[in-house]
């Protein structure tokens, strides 16, 4: 198997998982796993109207490429692609996609899971939820104490 | 513990010109809102650590609510607060991330 | 959450995972996992030219719906869709797709994995590999002894 | 152990008309190729099990290579070989599956 392909993008454009996986797939790859994270209409019991994602874009692209490369080193995959959207998103729109293609399904699932968990832990992106009642809040999924998460 | 006055020229620094470091500090999300701005320029004595930079920042209006030990990045990489600042470093304060 | 939606199809038409997940997704679902199995150009060291899938179609549609329903009972998901293609497939074409949408990603990944593993264990579908050297062989991934696999 | 001759009318069966069962047998994949055909009609004594049907089938030309205990489906569901056949059952012999 040749060196795995890595794609990592931070973009304000709408995301398309099928398009990303089509770009990555080769005839050696029998398994494709695409994860898509979408804007839900509620969170922690509150009605969400829309979201805004803010990124430290230059760093986030590096970190996303690092995460994808780590997954490609750990698992026997042909390619790992990940993209995160920034700016304002409506309900139902995709905020993140992860596409992994691999000769076999076990590696594809595991690499996919690795990437999305790492994104949630350390991609420098922030989410501001705007609620149906007109208020808004910044979310953070883990404490920011100390050094690198 | 440090102030922003340049170190005395008779200090330990071998080069007089390097007695302070100027760093660019980027603020995101809730930290940006606390500061009321996305970016600051801070001058610190040479040899200052990231922890010392954070102490300086927490003395600024609005940033009192910054955690004592926030996550930080130095030149696009997560960094330890014990790291010593280099001149022209780009430092970012990283609020709890919420990607995905 | 309302009753999960179940889709199960055995078809000779090309499969499209993005289309299937789009059909299933609601605004309550923050996570989408799409698995696609594709025809690889080699298997067990032999060059594959194309595949032919044969199904006991009437039973396979029932079994596929059962599998999808089991996944929907076990995991907190909004919908489970699965489709398997039959007939002749060229290299790179999708033979199977599984789309799961769920409020949260853990359930989406787990249900997706459950469905594809169960498909491989008990969906009454058979694969004839046609090799580059002109020969062909029927594949079977587990012994057929005794009762239901 | 059974042959295809209908059971004697003085057997145990309560109904004379039900002394045999006619089942449709579907063959797929490698089993279809062994038999040289996708479907068979088999008549067996009433009360015969799926295992006994398999024994009959293994006596047919080409099907000697059928496993002694293949996976089977009865009326679209996986079934145990100990199940007793009903009239008009549709039985399928299920080779090792290879979906996905």
JSON list of N, CA, C and O in Angstrom, two decimals, chain B residues 55-92:
[
{"chain": "B", "resi": 55, "resn": "UNK", "atom": "N", "xyz": [-0.03, 35.94, 33.46]},
{"chain": "B", "resi": 55, "resn": "UNK", "atom": "CA", "xyz": [-0.18, 36.80, 34.63]},
{"chain": "B", "resi": 55, "resn": "UNK", "atom": "C", "xyz": [-0.37, 38.26, 34.21]},
{"chain": "B", "resi": 55, "resn": "UNK", "atom": "O", "xyz": [-1.23, 38.98, 34.73]},
{"chain": "B", "resi": 56, "resn": "UNK", "atom": "N", "xyz": [0.45, 38.69, 33.24]},
{"chain": "B", "resi": 56, "resn": "UNK", "atom": "CA", "xyz": [0.31, 40.05, 32.71]},
{"chain": "B", "resi": 56, "resn": "UNK", "atom": "C", "xyz": [-1.09, 40.27, 32.13]},
{"chain": "B", "resi": 56, "resn": "UNK", "atom": "O", "xyz": [-1.74, 41.27, 32.36]},
{"chain": "B", "resi": 57, "resn": "UNK", "atom": "N", "xyz": [-1.52, 39.28, 31.33]},
{"chain": "B", "resi": 57, "resn": "UNK", "atom": "CA", "xyz": [-2.81, 39.43, 30.65]},
{"chain": "B", "resi": 57, "resn": "UNK", "atom": "C", "xyz": [-3.94, 39.52, 31.66]},
{"chain": "B", "resi": 57, "resn": "UNK", "atom": "O", "xyz": [-4.90, 40.29, 31.48]},
{"chain": "B", "resi": 58, "resn": "UNK", "atom": "N", "xyz": [-3.84, 38.75, 32.74]},
{"chain": "B", "resi": 58, "resn": "UNK", "atom": "CA", "xyz": [-4.91, 38.72, 33.74]},
{"chain": "B", "resi": 58, "resn": "UNK", "atom": "C", "xyz": [-5.01, 40.04, 34.51]},
{"chain": "B", "resi": 58, "resn": "UNK", "atom": "O", "xyz": [-5.98, 40.26, 35.25]},
{"chain": "B", "resi": 59, "resn": "UNK", "atom": "N", "xyz": [-4.00, 40.90, 34.33]},
{"chain": "B", "resi": 59, "resn": "UNK", "atom": "CA", "xyz": [-4.06, 42.22, 34.97]},
{"chain": "B", "resi": 59, "resn": "UNK", "atom": "C", "xyz": [-4.78, 43.24, 34.09]},
{"chain": "B", "resi": 59, "resn": "UNK", "atom": "O", "xyz": [-5.06, 44.35, 34.51]},
{"chain": "B", "resi": 60, "resn": "UNK", "atom": "N", "xyz": [-5.10, 42.82, 32.85]},
{"chain": "B", "resi": 60, "resn": "UNK", "atom": "CA", "xyz": [-5.74, 43.77, 31.93]},
{"chain": "B", "resi": 60, "resn": "UNK", "atom": "C", "xyz": [-7.25, 43.80, 32.14]},
{"chain": "B", "resi": 60, "resn": "UNK", "atom": "O", "xyz": [-7.85, 42.80, 32.53]},
{"chain": "B", "resi": 61, "resn": "UNK", "atom": "N", "xyz": [-7.87, 44.94, 31.81]},
{"chain": "B", "resi": 61, "resn": "UNK", "atom": "CA", "xyz": [-9.32, 45.06, 32.02]},
{"chain": "B", "resi": 61, "resn": "UNK", "atom": "C", "xyz": [-10.09, 44.00, 31.22]},
{"chain": "B", "resi": 61, "resn": "UNK", "atom": "O", "xyz": [-9.81, 43.79, 30.05]},
{"chain": "B", "resi": 62, "resn": "UNK", "atom": "N", "xyz": [-11.01, 43.33, 31.88]},
{"chain": "B", "resi": 62, "resn": "UNK", "atom": "CA", "xyz": [-11.82, 42.29, 31.23]},
{"chain": "B", "resi": 62, "resn": "UNK", "atom": "C", "xyz": [-11.20, 40.91, 31.35]},
{"chain": "B", "resi": 62, "resn": "UNK", "atom": "O", "xyz": [-11.90, 39.91, 31.44]},
{"chain": "B", "resi": 63, "resn": "UNK", "atom": "N", "xyz": [-9.87, 40.86, 31.35]},
{"chain": "B", "resi": 63, "resn": "UNK", "atom": "CA", "xyz": [-9.20, 39.55, 31.36]},
{"chain": "B", "resi": 63, "resn": "UNK", "atom": "C", "xyz": [-8.93, 39.01, 32.76]},
{"chain": "B", "resi": 63, "resn": "UNK", "atom": "O", "xyz": [-8.29, 37.97, 32.91]},
{"chain": "B", "resi": 64, "resn": "UNK", "atom": "N", "xyz": [-9.45, 39.70, 33.80]},
{"chain": "B", "resi": 64, "resn": "UNK", "atom": "CA", "xyz": [-9.33, 39.17, 35.16]},
{"chain": "B", "resi": 64, "resn": "UNK", "atom": "C", "xyz": [-9.96, 37.78, 35.23]},
{"chain": "B", "resi": 64, "resn": "UNK", "atom": "O", "xyz": [-9.57, 36.96, 36.06]},
{"chain": "B", "resi": 65, "resn": "UNK", "atom": "N", "xyz": [-10.95, 37.54, 34.36]},
{"chain": "B", "resi": 65, "resn": "UNK", "atom": "CA", "xyz": [-11.68, 36.27, 34.42]},
{"chain": "B", "resi": 65, "resn": "UNK", "atom": "C", "xyz": [-11.02, 35.15, 33.62]},
{"chain": "B", "resi": 65, "resn": "UNK", "atom": "O", "xyz": [-11.54, 34.04, 33.54]},
{"chain": "B", "resi": 66, "resn": "UNK", "atom": "N", "xyz": [-9.89, 35.46, 32.99]},
{"chain": "B", "resi": 66, "resn": "UNK", "atom": "CA", "xyz": [-9.11, 34.43, 32.32]},
{"chain": "B", "resi": 66, "resn": "UNK", "atom": "C", "xyz": [-8.67, 33.40, 33.36]},
{"chain": "B", "resi": 66, "resn": "UNK", "atom": "O", "xyz": [-8.29, 33.77, 34.47]},
{"chain": "B", "resi": 67, "resn": "UNK", "atom": "N", "xyz": [-8.70, 32.10, 33.04]},
{"chain": "B", "resi": 67, "resn": "UNK", "atom": "CA", "xyz": [-8.22, 31.12, 34.03]},
{"chain": "B", "resi": 67, "resn": "UNK", "atom": "C", "xyz": [-6.74, 31.35, 34.34]},
{"chain": "B", "resi": 67, "resn": "UNK", "atom": "O", "xyz": [-6.02, 31.90, 33.52]},
{"chain": "B", "resi": 68, "resn": "UNK", "atom": "N", "xyz": [-6.31, 30.92, 35.52]},
{"chain": "B", "resi": 68, "resn": "UNK", "atom": "CA", "xyz": [-4.90, 31.07, 35.88]},
{"chain": "B", "resi": 68, "resn": "UNK", "atom": "C", "xyz": [-3.99, 30.28, 34.96]},
{"chain": "B", "resi": 68, "resn": "UNK", "atom": "O", "xyz": [-2.86, 30.67, 34.69]},
{"chain": "B", "resi": 69, "resn": "UNK", "atom": "N", "xyz": [-4.48, 29.13, 34.52]},
{"chain": "B", "resi": 69, "resn": "UNK", "atom": "CA", "xyz": [-3.66, 28.28, 33.65]},
{"chain": "B", "resi": 69, "resn": "UNK", "atom": "C", "xyz": [-4.46, 27.90, 32.38]},
{"chain": "B", "resi": 69, "resn": "UNK", "atom": "O", "xyz": [-4.83, 26.75, 32.21]},
{"chain": "B", "resi": 70, "resn": "UNK", "atom": "N", "xyz": [-4.68, 28.85, 31.51]},
{"chain": "B", "resi": 70, "resn": "UNK", "atom": "CA", "xyz": [-5.43, 28.53, 30.29]},
{"chain": "B", "resi": 70, "resn": "UNK", "atom": "C", "xyz": [-4.56, 27.71, 29.34]},
{"chain": "B", "resi": 70, "resn": "UNK", "atom": "O", "xyz": [-3.35, 27.68, 29.47]},
{"chain": "B", "resi": 71, "resn": "UNK", "atom": "N", "xyz": [-5.21, 27.04, 28.40]},
{"chain": "B", "resi": 71, "resn": "UNK", "atom": "CA", "xyz": [-4.46, 26.40, 27.32]},
{"chain": "B", "resi": 71, "resn": "UNK", "atom": "C", "xyz": [-3.92, 27.51, 26.42]},
{"chain": "B", "resi": 71, "resn": "UNK", "atom": "O", "xyz": [-4.60, 28.51, 26.18]},
{"chain": "B", "resi": 72, "resn": "UNK", "atom": "N", "xyz": [-2.67, 27.33, 25.99]},
{"chain": "B", "resi": 72, "resn": "UNK", "atom": "CA", "xyz": [-2.06, 28.34, 25.11]},
{"chain": "B", "resi": 72, "resn": "UNK", "atom": "C", "xyz": [-1.38, 27.65, 23.93]},
{"chain": "B", "resi": 72, "resn": "UNK", "atom": "O", "xyz": [-0.99, 26.49, 24.01]},
{"chain": "B", "resi": 73, "resn": "UNK", "atom": "N", "xyz": [-1.28, 28.42, 22.86]},
{"chain": "B", "resi": 73, "resn": "UNK", "atom": "CA", "xyz": [-0.51, 27.94, 21.72]},
{"chain": "B", "resi": 73, "resn": "UNK", "atom": "C", "xyz": [0.59, 28.95, 21.46]},
{"chain": "B", "resi": 73, "resn": "UNK", "atom": "O", "xyz": [0.41, 30.16, 21.67]},
{"chain": "B", "resi": 74, "resn": "UNK", "atom": "N", "xyz": [1.75, 28.45, 21.06]},
{"chain": "B", "resi": 74, "resn": "UNK", "atom": "CA", "xyz": [2.84, 29.34, 20.70]},
{"chain": "B", "resi": 74, "resn": "UNK", "atom": "C", "xyz": [3.25, 29.00, 19.28]},
{"chain": "B", "resi": 74, "resn": "UNK", "atom": "O", "xyz": [3.56, 27.82, 19.01]},
{"chain": "B", "resi": 75, "resn": "UNK", "atom": "N", "xyz": [3.18, 29.96, 18.39]},
{"chain": "B", "resi": 75, "resn": "UNK", "atom": "CA", "xyz": [3.53, 29.73, 16.99]},
{"chain": "B", "resi": 75, "resn": "UNK", "atom": "C", "xyz": [2.80, 28.52, 16.41]},
{"chain": "B", "resi": 75, "resn": "UNK", "atom": "O", "xyz": [3.40, 27.61, 15.83]},
{"chain": "B", "resi": 76, "resn": "UNK", "atom": "N", "xyz": [1.49, 28.50, 16.63]},
{"chain": "B", "resi": 76, "resn": "UNK", "atom": "CA", "xyz": [0.56, 27.52, 16.03]},
{"chain": "B", "resi": 76, "resn": "UNK", "atom": "C", "xyz": [0.62, 26.12, 16.64]},
{"chain": "B", "resi": 76, "resn": "UNK", "atom": "O", "xyz": [0.05, 25.18, 16.09]},
{"chain": "B", "resi": 77, "resn": "UNK", "atom": "N", "xyz": [1.32, 25.99, 17.78]},
{"chain": "B", "resi": 77, "resn": "UNK", "atom": "CA", "xyz": [1.34, 24.68, 18.44]},
{"chain": "B", "resi": 77, "resn": "UNK", "atom": "C", "xyz": [0.97, 24.84, 19.91]},
{"chain": "B", "resi": 77, "resn": "UNK", "atom": "O", "xyz": [1.40, 25.80, 20.55]},
{"chain": "B", "resi": 78, "resn": "UNK", "atom": "N", "xyz": [0.24, 23.85, 20.43]},
{"chain": "B", "resi": 78, "resn": "UNK", "atom": "CA", "xyz": [-0.02, 23.86, 21.87]},
{"chain": "B", "resi": 78, "resn": "UNK", "atom": "C", "xyz": [1.31, 23.90, 22.60]},
{"chain": "B", "resi": 78, "resn": "UNK", "atom": "O", "xyz": [2.27, 23.25, 22.21]},
{"chain": "B", "resi": 79, "resn": "UNK", "atom": "N", "xyz": [1.36, 24.69, 23.68]},
{"chain": "B", "resi": 79, "resn": "UNK", "atom": "CA", "xyz": [2.63, 24.89, 24.38]},
{"chain": "B", "resi": 79, "resn": "UNK", "atom": "C", "xyz": [2.42, 24.77, 25.87]},
{"chain": "B", "resi": 79, "resn": "UNK", "atom": "O", "xyz": [1.32, 25.01, 26.39]},
{"chain": "B", "resi": 80, "resn": "UNK", "atom": "N", "xyz": [3.49, 24.44, 26.57]},
{"chain": "B", "resi": 80, "resn": "UNK", "atom": "CA", "xyz": [3.46, 24.39, 28.03]},
{"chain": "B", "resi": 80, "resn": "UNK", "atom": "C", "xyz": [3.65, 25.79, 28.58]},
{"chain": "B", "resi": 80, "resn": "UNK", "atom": "O", "xyz": [4.41, 26.60, 28.00]},
{"chain": "B", "resi": 81, "resn": "UNK", "atom": "N", "xyz": [2.98, 26.08, 29.70]},
{"chain": "B", "resi": 81, "resn": "UNK", "atom": "CA", "xyz": [3.10, 27.43, 30.29]},
{"chain": "B", "resi": 81, "resn": "UNK", "atom": "C", "xyz": [4.51, 27.71, 30.80]},
{"chain": "B", "resi": 81, "resn": "UNK", "atom": "O", "xyz": [4.87, 28.86, 31.05]},
{"chain": "B", "resi": 82, "resn": "UNK", "atom": "N", "xyz": [5.33, 26.67, 30.94]},
{"chain": "B", "resi": 82, "resn": "UNK", "atom": "CA", "xyz": [6.70, 26.87, 31.43]},
{"chain": "B", "resi": 82, "resn": "UNK", "atom": "C", "xyz": [7.65, 27.30, 30.31]},
{"chain": "B", "resi": 82, "resn": "UNK", "atom": "O", "xyz": [8.78, 27.71, 30.57]},
{"chain": "B", "resi": 83, "resn": "UNK", "atom": "N", "xyz": [7.18, 27.24, 29.06]},
{"chain": "B", "resi": 83, "resn": "UNK", "atom": "CA", "xyz": [8.07, 27.62, 27.95]},
{"chain": "B", "resi": 83, "resn": "UNK", "atom": "C", "xyz": [8.41, 29.11, 28.00]},
{"chain": "B", "resi": 83, "resn": "UNK", "atom": "O", "xyz": [7.59, 29.93, 28.36]},
{"chain": "B", "resi": 84, "resn": "UNK", "atom": "N", "xyz": [9.66, 29.40, 27.60]},
{"chain": "B", "resi": 84, "resn": "UNK", "atom": "CA", "xyz": [10.16, 30.78, 27.61]},
{"chain": "B", "resi": 84, "resn": "UNK", "atom": "C", "xyz": [9.85, 31.43, 26.27]},
{"chain": "B", "resi": 84, "resn": "UNK", "atom": "O", "xyz": [10.03, 30.82, 25.21]},
{"chain": "B", "resi": 85, "resn": "UNK", "atom": "N", "xyz": [9.37, 32.67, 26.34]},
{"chain": "B", "resi": 85, "resn": "UNK", "atom": "CA", "xyz": [8.99, 33.39, 25.12]},
{"chain": "B", "resi": 85, "resn": "UNK", "atom": "C", "xyz": [10.22, 33.81, 24.31]},
{"chain": "B", "resi": 85, "resn": "UNK", "atom": "O", "xyz": [11.23, 34.22, 24.86]},
{"chain": "B", "resi": 86, "resn": "UNK", "atom": "N", "xyz": [10.08, 33.68, 22.99]},
{"chain": "B", "resi": 86, "resn": "UNK", "atom": "CA", "xyz": [11.09, 34.21, 22.07]},
{"chain": "B", "resi": 86, "resn": "UNK", "atom": "C", "xyz": [10.54, 35.51, 21.47]},
{"chain": "B", "resi": 86, "resn": "UNK", "atom": "O", "xyz": [9.32, 35.68, 21.38]},
{"chain": "B", "resi": 87, "resn": "UNK", "atom": "N", "xyz": [11.44, 36.39, 21.03]},
{"chain": "B", "resi": 87, "resn": "UNK", "atom": "CA", "xyz": [10.96, 37.61, 20.38]},
{"chain": "B", "resi": 87, "resn": "UNK", "atom": "C", "xyz": [10.12, 37.24, 19.17]},
{"chain": "B", "resi": 87, "resn": "UNK", "atom": "O", "xyz": [10.39, 36.25, 18.49]},
{"chain": "B", "resi": 88, "resn": "UNK", "atom": "N", "xyz": [9.08, 38.02, 18.94]},
{"chain": "B", "resi": 88, "resn": "UNK", "atom": "CA", "xyz": [8.21, 37.84, 17.77]},
{"chain": "B", "resi": 88, "resn": "UNK", "atom": "C", "xyz": [7.35, 36.59, 17.83]},
{"chain": "B", "resi": 88, "resn": "UNK", "atom": "O", "xyz": [6.78, 36.18, 16.83]},
{"chain": "B", "resi": 89, "resn": "UNK", "atom": "N", "xyz": [7.24, 35.97, 19.00]},
{"chain": "B", "resi": 89, "resn": "UNK", "atom": "CA", "xyz": [6.33, 34.83, 19.14]},
{"chain": "B", "resi": 89, "resn": "UNK", "atom": "C", "xyz": [4.89, 35.26, 18.90]},
{"chain": "B", "resi": 89, "resn": "UNK", "atom": "O", "xyz": [4.51, 36.39, 19.27]},
{"chain": "B", "resi": 90, "resn": "UNK", "atom": "N", "xyz": [4.12, 34.36, 18.29]},
{"chain": "B", "resi": 90, "resn": "UNK", "atom": "CA", "xyz": [2.67, 34.56, 18.22]},
{"chain": "B", "resi": 90, "resn": "UNK", "atom": "C", "xyz": [2.05, 33.60, 19.24]},
{"chain": "B", "resi": 90, "resn": "UNK", "atom": "O", "xyz": [2.19, 32.39, 19.13]},
{"chain": "B", "resi": 91, "resn": "UNK", "atom": "N", "xyz": [1.41, 34.18, 20.23]},
{"chain": "B", "resi": 91, "resn": "UNK", "atom": "CA", "xyz": [0.80, 33.37, 21.29]},
{"chain": "B", "resi": 91, "resn": "UNK", "atom": "C", "xyz": [-0.71, 33.45, 21.14]},
{"chain": "B", "resi": 91, "resn": "UNK", "atom": "O", "xyz": [-1.24, 34.52, 20.84]},
{"chain": "B", "resi": 92, "resn": "UNK", "atom": "N", "xyz": [-1.40, 32.33, 21.31]},
{"chain": "B", "resi": 92, "resn": "UNK", "atom": "CA", "xyz": [-2.87, 32.36, 21.30]},
{"chain": "B", "resi": 92, "resn": "UNK", "atom": "C", "xyz": [-3.40, 31.76, 22.58]},
{"chain": "B", "resi": 92, "resn": "UNK", "atom": "O", "xyz": [-2.87, 30.76, 23.06]}
]
